[in-house]
Amino acid sequence: MDYLPLFFDLKGKDCLLVGGGTIATRKARLLNKAGAIIHVVAPEVEPELQLLVQQSKGHIVHQFYDASFLNGKSLVISATDERDINQQVAKDCHQRRLPVNVVDNPDLCSVIMPAIVDRSPLVIGIASGGEAPVLARKIRTQLETSIPAQYGELAKLASQFRQSVKEAFTSEDERRRFWENVLNGEIAEQVLSGNAGQAAAMLQEKIQQRDLARGGEVYLVGAGPGDPDLLTFKAVRLMQQAEVVLYDRLVSPPILEMVRRDAERVYVGKQRAQHTMSQQSINELLLSYAQQGKRVLRLKGGDPFIFGRGGEEIDLLAANNIPFQVVPGITAASGCASYAGIPLTHRDHSHSVRFITGHMKEGDINYPWNEFVDNSQTLVFYMGLAGLSTICSKLIEHGKPGDTPAALIERGTLPEQKNHISTLEKLPAYVDSHEVHAPTLLIIGNVVKLHSSLNWYKK
Ligand code: SAH
């Protein structure tokens, strides 16, 4: 190990910044966050840096550096583009055993600044000893996206109750189990959802009852239309956390790959006319896993609350006091439209959009067809493939022009996406003469015309 990582308490300590430009300002922002008193010596100082110095109650000296400025300082950062000055600062500091950082010059540094992920009081520093700063920043970005923004709040909660937990549980093993349950369960989820107050009350009660039991919970998560890049950060986090996952046909294999490796996987897939498991059985299965104290992920294609029967699945959980949360996903309409270059609304072509299920009971759909005729709205039919010709002919019958543009988007957002662009009149015959694979989404309206100029994904 070339460097020993240490964390520096700079609160109320005088620090010297040599230089007044953009890089000095960047360093001053960090010093300011750490509560340091910032002093700057430089002939010219950027306005933002002036402000930071003022906020930190430090001073600016508009002149060139000399060693007298080092007196009483706890840390020195040299951020000038004058190599001579940087060298002089480093030399003077080394003589005084004063920690010094020279920006972009690891050879002159006694301390180096890592790339930082700040979830105070949790702080992560990533350093490459100046060898590969771009790589260090890349890792930082990865961590930034995988550690929820509220993680600091979780650390604060743990610190607030640390003592009372110590008093409630004398054995270290029990304390560890207790904290593991708290940090991996509903209480942590409450904090991460922004309900720190509620979480504190729940934690207090759990301590009072010396409760070591692990409560189960359910995450109803929208996995989007297929492209794993369209998952939300929250979805990915919960996918990594759950011990059991119930998924169906619409969840694409690359997305399933992202679920925790050792999680138990249960396929409850549904396909038109060959339901693998009844909705009632799925609801009961979710409940039963949660009652066993498991963290259960119910992964659904698109958004759970759009033709996803998400409401029914959590109904039974709510009635049985099982904690659950619902994570929205990108619904097929948004995903397919974006990846086909079809804006669902447009100032010139469409003022509203309607999501409609095309799933027909006994081959007929009882719809207010008259309302669908208005030409300034976009219609999106989910599950519309089997009933395609009925949908098209009903719309025409009720007065929608046969030449209204219509698109059938096959396997939207996936690498195999195909865009079948036609008109209301011609689409059924077109589909009959082509091989089309489910899932497909039907988009009808003048916005479909824009596909020819705005398509970017599968040209
Ligand atoms: N909850 C889902 C919809 C479930 S209903 C959502 O919000 O997207 C299932 C229907 O969604 C399918 O029949 C199809 O019409 C549509 N669908 C889902 N994923 C799709 C995809 N990748 N491409 C095209 N259509 C899709």
XYZ file of C-alpha atoms and ligand atoms in Angstrom:
485
model
C 0.000 0.000 0.000
C 1.558 3.286 -1.106
C -0.656 5.513 1.028
C -2.462 5.057 4.317
C -5.987 6.480 4.086
C -6.807 8.675 7.076
C -9.696 11.080 7.531
C -8.781 14.606 8.516
C -10.867 16.562 11.046
C -10.579 20.131 9.768
C -13.445 21.733 11.636
C -12.365 25.228 12.746
C -8.785 24.640 11.568
C -6.888 27.207 9.523
C -5.951 25.966 6.065
C -3.976 27.736 3.390
C -4.836 27.687 -0.295
C -2.140 29.019 -2.569
C -3.808 30.148 -5.795
C -7.088 31.839 -6.654
C -8.315 30.173 -9.859
C -10.788 27.460 -10.802
C -8.835 24.586 -9.308
C -8.276 26.433 -6.041
C -12.029 27.108 -5.958
C -12.782 23.420 -6.408
C -10.534 22.550 -3.467
C -12.056 25.352 -1.388
C -15.508 23.824 -1.864
C -14.256 20.627 -0.251
C -12.485 22.455 2.573
C -15.657 24.400 3.167
C -17.747 21.227 3.407
C -15.277 19.912 5.993
C -15.701 23.079 8.067
C -12.177 24.431 7.608
C -11.250 28.110 7.854
C -9.940 28.905 4.391
C -7.153 31.427 3.816
C -6.089 32.264 0.306
C -2.913 33.851 -0.943
C -3.009 34.828 -4.616
C -2.751 38.012 -6.651
C -6.182 37.396 -8.134
C -9.090 35.461 -6.639
C -12.249 34.194 -8.390
C -15.568 35.538 -7.053
C -16.845 32.127 -5.866
C -13.621 31.529 -3.977
C -13.920 34.968 -2.359
C -17.365 33.952 -1.158
C -16.178 30.624 0.226
C -13.369 32.324 2.142
C -15.831 34.825 3.541
C -18.255 32.061 4.604
C -15.479 30.165 6.334
C -14.349 33.343 8.151
C -10.885 33.214 6.594
C -8.808 35.865 4.844
C -7.576 36.643 1.372
C -4.165 38.164 0.833
C -3.706 39.585 -2.646
C -0.010 38.975 -3.093
C 2.469 36.274 -3.947
C 3.170 33.382 -1.644
C 5.930 33.404 0.968
C 6.630 30.984 3.822
C 5.299 33.330 6.498
C 1.753 32.343 5.428
C 2.327 28.819 6.677
C 2.329 29.812 10.333
C -0.522 28.301 12.305
C -1.939 26.287 9.402
C -3.101 22.670 9.670
C -3.150 21.871 5.962
C -1.770 23.544 2.869
C -3.013 23.124 -0.688
C -1.080 24.589 -3.557
C -3.222 25.104 -6.631
C -1.267 27.422 -8.897
C -0.024 26.690 -12.418
C 3.411 28.074 -11.524
C 5.648 25.081 -11.023
C 8.232 27.168 -9.118
C 5.704 28.352 -6.584
C 4.248 24.855 -6.141
C 7.734 23.483 -5.560
C 8.558 26.204 -3.052
C 5.320 25.616 -1.127
C 5.976 21.871 -1.008
C 9.540 22.355 0.149
C 8.587 24.807 2.902
C 5.828 22.482 4.145
C 8.019 19.383 4.123
C 10.586 21.237 6.241
C 7.868 22.090 8.765
C 6.249 18.599 8.613
C 3.103 20.379 7.525
C 0.705 18.256 5.407
C 0.710 19.587 1.866
C -1.193 18.765 -1.265
C -0.031 20.099 -4.600
C -2.775 19.773 -7.158
C -1.965 17.387 -10.020
C 1.531 16.832 -8.707
C 1.713 13.698 -6.565
C 5.524 13.886 -6.341
C 5.291 17.097 -4.346
C 2.490 15.948 -2.037
C 2.660 14.547 1.457
C -1.114 14.011 1.384
C -3.300 13.306 -1.618
C -6.983 14.047 -2.125
C -9.189 11.110 -3.014
C -12.301 11.136 -5.158
C -15.061 11.453 -2.580
C -18.503 9.943 -2.119
C -20.148 11.979 0.608
C -22.968 10.435 2.599
C -21.934 12.134 5.817
C -21.303 10.859 8.377
C -20.374 8.075 5.930
C -17.566 9.202 3.658
C -15.790 7.123 1.034
C -12.473 8.213 -0.457
C -11.014 6.541 -3.545
C -7.408 7.222 -4.409
C -5.073 5.919 -7.073
C -1.969 7.721 -5.802
C -2.244 9.988 -8.815
C -1.660 6.996 -11.122
C -5.150 6.667 -12.571
C -7.405 9.526 -11.432
C -9.910 8.837 -14.204
C -10.345 5.287 -12.930
C -10.810 6.528 -9.365
C -13.492 8.930 -10.566
C -15.179 6.135 -12.506
C -15.399 4.043 -9.360
C -16.768 7.058 -7.540
C -19.524 7.420 -10.135
C -20.395 3.753 -9.764
C -20.609 4.113 -6.005
C -22.579 7.363 -6.257
C -25.244 5.565 -8.246
C -25.374 2.464 -6.083
C -25.428 4.096 -2.644
C -28.751 5.820 -2.015
C -28.611 9.553 -1.335
C -30.233 9.070 2.086
C -27.570 6.673 3.316
C -26.081 9.355 5.537
C -29.434 9.633 7.306
C -29.279 5.909 7.995
C -25.853 6.296 9.542
C -27.165 9.166 11.682
C -30.053 7.021 12.908
C -27.673 4.193 13.806
C -25.462 6.599 15.720
C -28.437 8.137 17.558
C -29.575 4.742 18.904
C -26.226 3.090 19.320
C -26.123 3.576 23.063
C -29.684 2.416 23.753
C -29.120 -0.710 21.684
C -25.995 -1.380 23.689
C -28.004 -1.129 26.877
C -30.863 -3.286 25.607
C -28.669 -6.118 24.329
C -25.702 -7.151 26.395
C -24.377 -9.779 24.032
C -22.428 -8.574 21.047
C -23.935 -11.268 18.881
C -27.457 -10.071 19.657
C -26.485 -6.497 18.934
C -25.076 -7.489 15.565
C -28.221 -9.441 14.694
C -30.384 -6.555 15.818
C -28.533 -4.032 13.647
C -28.486 -6.390 10.675
C -32.250 -6.692 10.889
C -32.676 -2.950 11.200
C -30.276 -1.973 8.436
C -31.640 -4.549 5.986
C -35.290 -4.215 6.738
C -38.292 -1.982 6.882
C -36.761 0.621 9.203
C -33.879 1.281 6.828
C -36.313 1.416 3.919
C -38.323 4.070 5.758
C -35.189 6.201 6.156
C -34.260 5.765 2.511
C -37.763 6.819 1.515
C -37.321 10.055 3.458
C -39.281 9.092 6.606
C -36.505 9.361 9.186
C -38.932 10.410 11.938
C -41.162 7.398 11.444
C -38.096 5.130 11.281
C -36.798 6.497 14.588
C -40.135 5.765 16.282
C -40.151 2.230 14.907
C -36.595 1.663 16.008
C -37.328 2.953 19.491
C -40.175 0.483 19.826
C -38.075 -2.393 18.501
C -35.417 -1.643 21.104
C -37.978 -1.436 23.898
C -39.410 -4.796 22.931
C -35.920 -6.221 22.515
C -37.214 -7.489 19.213
C -34.757 -9.710 17.373
C -37.260 -11.131 14.922
C -36.832 -10.425 11.270
C -40.008 -9.036 9.749
C -40.710 -9.900 6.150
C -41.531 -7.279 3.540
C -42.430 -7.029 -0.100
C -41.033 -4.808 -2.833
C -43.319 -4.433 -5.797
C -40.875 -3.231 -8.402
C -41.382 -2.070 -11.964
C -38.611 -3.461 -14.134
C -39.375 -1.342 -17.191
C -39.993 -2.608 -20.709
C -36.825 -4.669 -21.157
C -33.635 -2.634 -21.523
C -31.824 -3.055 -18.159
C -30.482 0.495 -18.463
C -34.027 1.718 -17.899
C -34.199 0.363 -14.342
C -34.315 2.924 -11.543
C -31.563 3.082 -8.919
C -34.104 2.052 -6.336
C -35.181 -0.973 -8.343
C -31.573 -2.155 -8.621
C -30.947 -1.655 -4.921
C -34.005 -3.688 -3.912
C -33.157 -6.355 -6.502
C -29.825 -6.754 -4.749
C -31.456 -6.949 -1.355
C -34.308 -9.426 -1.778
C -34.019 -13.086 -0.841
C -36.899 -14.306 -2.983
C -37.965 -13.010 -6.361
C -41.280 -13.642 -8.079
C -41.126 -12.668 -11.738
C -43.081 -13.148 -14.900
C -42.617 -13.452 -18.623
C -42.218 -9.751 -19.287
C -39.079 -9.451 -17.188
C -36.158 -9.729 -19.606
C -33.299 -12.183 -18.870
C -30.595 -9.465 -18.542
C -32.731 -7.807 -15.870
C -33.171 -11.057 -13.989
C -29.403 -11.417 -14.083
C -29.164 -8.349 -11.883
C -31.115 -9.896 -9.016
C -29.017 -11.042 -6.067
C -27.192 -14.221 -7.062
C -28.343 -16.371 -4.170
C -31.975 -15.229 -4.263
C -34.611 -17.882 -4.725
C -36.336 -17.369 -8.099
C -39.971 -18.214 -8.609
C -41.501 -17.982 -12.075
C -45.133 -16.993 -11.862
C -45.333 -15.973 -15.512
C -48.510 -15.357 -17.305
C -49.086 -15.740 -20.968
C -52.306 -15.070 -22.777
C -54.669 -17.983 -22.270
C -52.135 -20.117 -20.428
C -51.851 -18.673 -16.970
C -49.039 -20.391 -15.115
C -50.341 -19.349 -11.743
C -53.608 -17.670 -10.860
C -53.519 -14.118 -9.579
C -54.942 -15.302 -6.278
C -52.124 -17.838 -5.870
C -49.512 -15.171 -6.612
C -51.032 -12.865 -3.999
C -51.025 -15.691 -1.453
C -47.492 -16.724 -2.287
C -46.239 -13.177 -1.699
C -47.984 -13.115 1.654
C -46.657 -16.490 2.687
C -43.017 -15.627 1.900
C -43.313 -12.331 3.769
C -44.860 -14.102 6.755
C -41.793 -16.335 6.861
C -39.751 -13.175 7.464
C -38.367 -12.983 3.935
C -37.613 -9.920 1.871
C -39.616 -10.572 -1.256
C -39.182 -8.915 -4.612
C -42.152 -8.942 -6.931
C -40.615 -7.935 -10.215
C -43.031 -6.771 -12.876
C -42.605 -5.673 -16.459
C -43.027 -1.943 -17.044
C -44.807 -0.142 -14.242
C -46.587 -2.220 -11.581
C -49.589 0.089 -11.518
C -50.197 0.178 -15.252
C -52.031 -2.973 -16.372
C -49.869 -4.799 -13.883
C -52.450 -5.829 -11.271
C -50.044 -4.345 -8.745
C -52.940 -3.000 -6.712
C -54.376 -6.485 -6.207
C -51.035 -7.925 -5.178
C -50.514 -5.467 -2.364
C -54.118 -5.521 -1.256
C -53.691 -8.804 0.599
C -50.389 -7.615 2.094
C -51.988 -4.433 3.378
C -54.811 -6.433 4.960
C -52.229 -8.573 6.746
C -50.038 -5.672 7.900
C -47.053 -6.724 5.831
C -44.818 -3.762 5.024
C -44.441 -3.170 1.303
C -43.264 -0.541 -1.101
C -44.022 0.132 -4.730
C -41.314 1.233 -7.119
C -42.509 2.727 -10.379
C -41.013 1.545 -13.623
C -40.928 2.888 -17.136
C -44.118 1.674 -18.697
C -44.148 0.025 -22.126
C -45.816 3.087 -23.671
C -42.979 5.412 -22.622
C -40.257 2.912 -23.430
C -41.575 1.849 -26.834
C -42.492 5.396 -27.877
C -39.063 6.790 -26.994
C -37.218 3.921 -28.645
C -39.328 4.283 -31.772
C -39.026 8.055 -32.085
C -42.751 8.599 -31.526
C -43.490 11.386 -29.030
C -46.716 10.393 -27.280
C -47.832 14.015 -27.170
C -46.817 16.873 -29.427
C -47.927 20.481 -29.600
C -48.922 20.141 -33.253
C -50.317 16.620 -33.305
C -51.620 15.361 -30.000
C -52.840 16.946 -26.785
C -53.494 13.828 -24.779
C -52.593 10.209 -24.594
C -54.741 7.292 -23.546
C -53.494 3.927 -22.288
C -56.015 1.213 -23.086
C -56.001 -2.528 -22.548
C -56.670 -4.519 -25.678
C -57.164 -7.712 -23.746
C -60.583 -8.974 -24.660
C -62.955 -11.086 -22.720
C -64.834 -13.515 -24.956
C -63.503 -11.779 -28.036
C -65.243 -8.471 -27.500
C -64.306 -5.157 -25.978
C -66.899 -2.920 -24.501
C -65.346 0.505 -24.912
C -66.487 4.082 -25.393
C -65.214 3.937 -28.985
C -66.667 7.373 -29.725
C -64.221 8.931 -27.300
C -61.278 7.362 -29.100
C -62.055 8.997 -32.403
C -60.754 12.495 -31.580
C -57.775 13.021 -33.861
C -55.744 15.122 -31.459
C -55.170 12.270 -29.015
C -52.750 9.377 -29.081
C -54.096 5.917 -28.325
C -51.860 3.264 -26.861
C -53.194 -0.271 -26.685
C -51.452 -2.707 -24.375
C -52.033 -6.422 -25.002
C -53.536 -5.539 -28.352
C -52.000 -8.082 -30.718
C -54.688 -10.757 -30.568
C -57.465 -8.220 -30.901
C -55.683 -6.029 -33.427
C -58.120 -6.364 -36.298
C -61.125 -5.849 -34.015
C -59.543 -2.717 -32.521
C -58.738 -1.261 -35.942
C -62.100 -2.018 -37.488
C -64.046 -0.728 -34.445
C -62.131 2.539 -34.565
C -62.811 2.946 -38.291
C -66.457 1.980 -37.792
C -66.798 4.760 -35.215
C -65.344 7.366 -37.551
C -61.585 7.334 -37.165
C -59.997 7.849 -40.616
C -58.560 4.644 -42.072
C -55.349 6.448 -42.994
C -54.591 7.376 -39.346
C -50.966 6.385 -38.754
C -50.563 3.280 -36.587
C -47.458 1.569 -35.256
C -46.990 -1.837 -33.747
C -43.811 -1.869 -31.676
C -42.488 -5.359 -31.154
C -40.259 -6.143 -28.150
C -39.682 -2.469 -27.493
C -36.350 -1.283 -25.963
C -34.809 -4.727 -26.468
C -32.087 -5.426 -29.023
C -34.694 -7.314 -31.119
C -37.074 -4.350 -31.278
C -39.001 -4.020 -34.542
C -41.169 -1.092 -35.575
C -44.076 -1.988 -37.829
C -45.394 1.277 -39.191
C -48.640 1.375 -41.129
C -52.154 2.818 -40.973
C -55.269 1.821 -39.103
C -56.707 0.317 -42.258
C -53.659 -1.604 -43.397
C -52.034 -2.713 -40.152
C -54.034 -5.956 -39.599
C -53.183 -7.295 -43.075
C -49.595 -6.162 -42.646
C -49.310 -8.068 -39.363
C -50.912 -11.172 -40.901
C -48.267 -11.261 -43.581
C -45.323 -10.694 -41.224
C -43.964 -12.692 -38.374
C -44.599 -10.668 -35.224
C -43.517 -11.690 -31.739
C -45.056 -10.639 -28.425
C -44.907 -8.424 -26.532
C -46.165 -5.739 -28.822
C -47.585 -2.304 -28.229
C -50.006 -0.560 -30.536
C -49.692 3.220 -30.943
C -52.312 5.037 -32.998
C -52.380 8.722 -33.912
C -50.745 11.445 -35.962
C -47.626 11.402 -33.764
C -46.685 8.103 -35.437
C -45.767 10.126 -38.546
C -42.837 11.621 -36.619
C -41.189 8.213 -36.467
C -39.682 8.665 -39.946
C -37.673 11.704 -38.827
C -37.148 11.066 -35.090
C -36.296 7.386 -35.001
C -32.842 6.812 -33.534
C -32.768 3.338 -32.003
C -33.469 0.764 -34.713
C -33.146 2.551 -38.024
N -47.114 -3.165 -16.466
C -46.692 -3.221 -17.851
C -47.791 -3.689 -18.783
C -48.247 -5.089 -18.540
S -49.468 -5.591 -19.688
C -46.162 -1.844 -18.264
O -46.336 -0.867 -17.533
O -45.559 -1.771 -19.324
C -48.496 -6.420 -20.874
C -48.446 -5.649 -22.188
O -47.499 -4.592 -22.098
C -47.977 -6.452 -23.348
O -49.015 -7.238 -23.896
C -47.549 -5.381 -24.317
O -48.659 -4.790 -24.932
C -46.954 -4.361 -23.385
N -45.492 -4.477 -23.307
C -44.754 -4.717 -22.211
N -43.441 -4.718 -22.506
C -43.344 -4.453 -23.819
C -42.264 -4.323 -24.714
N -41.000 -4.451 -24.323
N -42.528 -4.052 -26.015
C -43.795 -3.911 -26.426
N -44.857 -4.031 -25.628
C -44.655 -4.294 -24.333
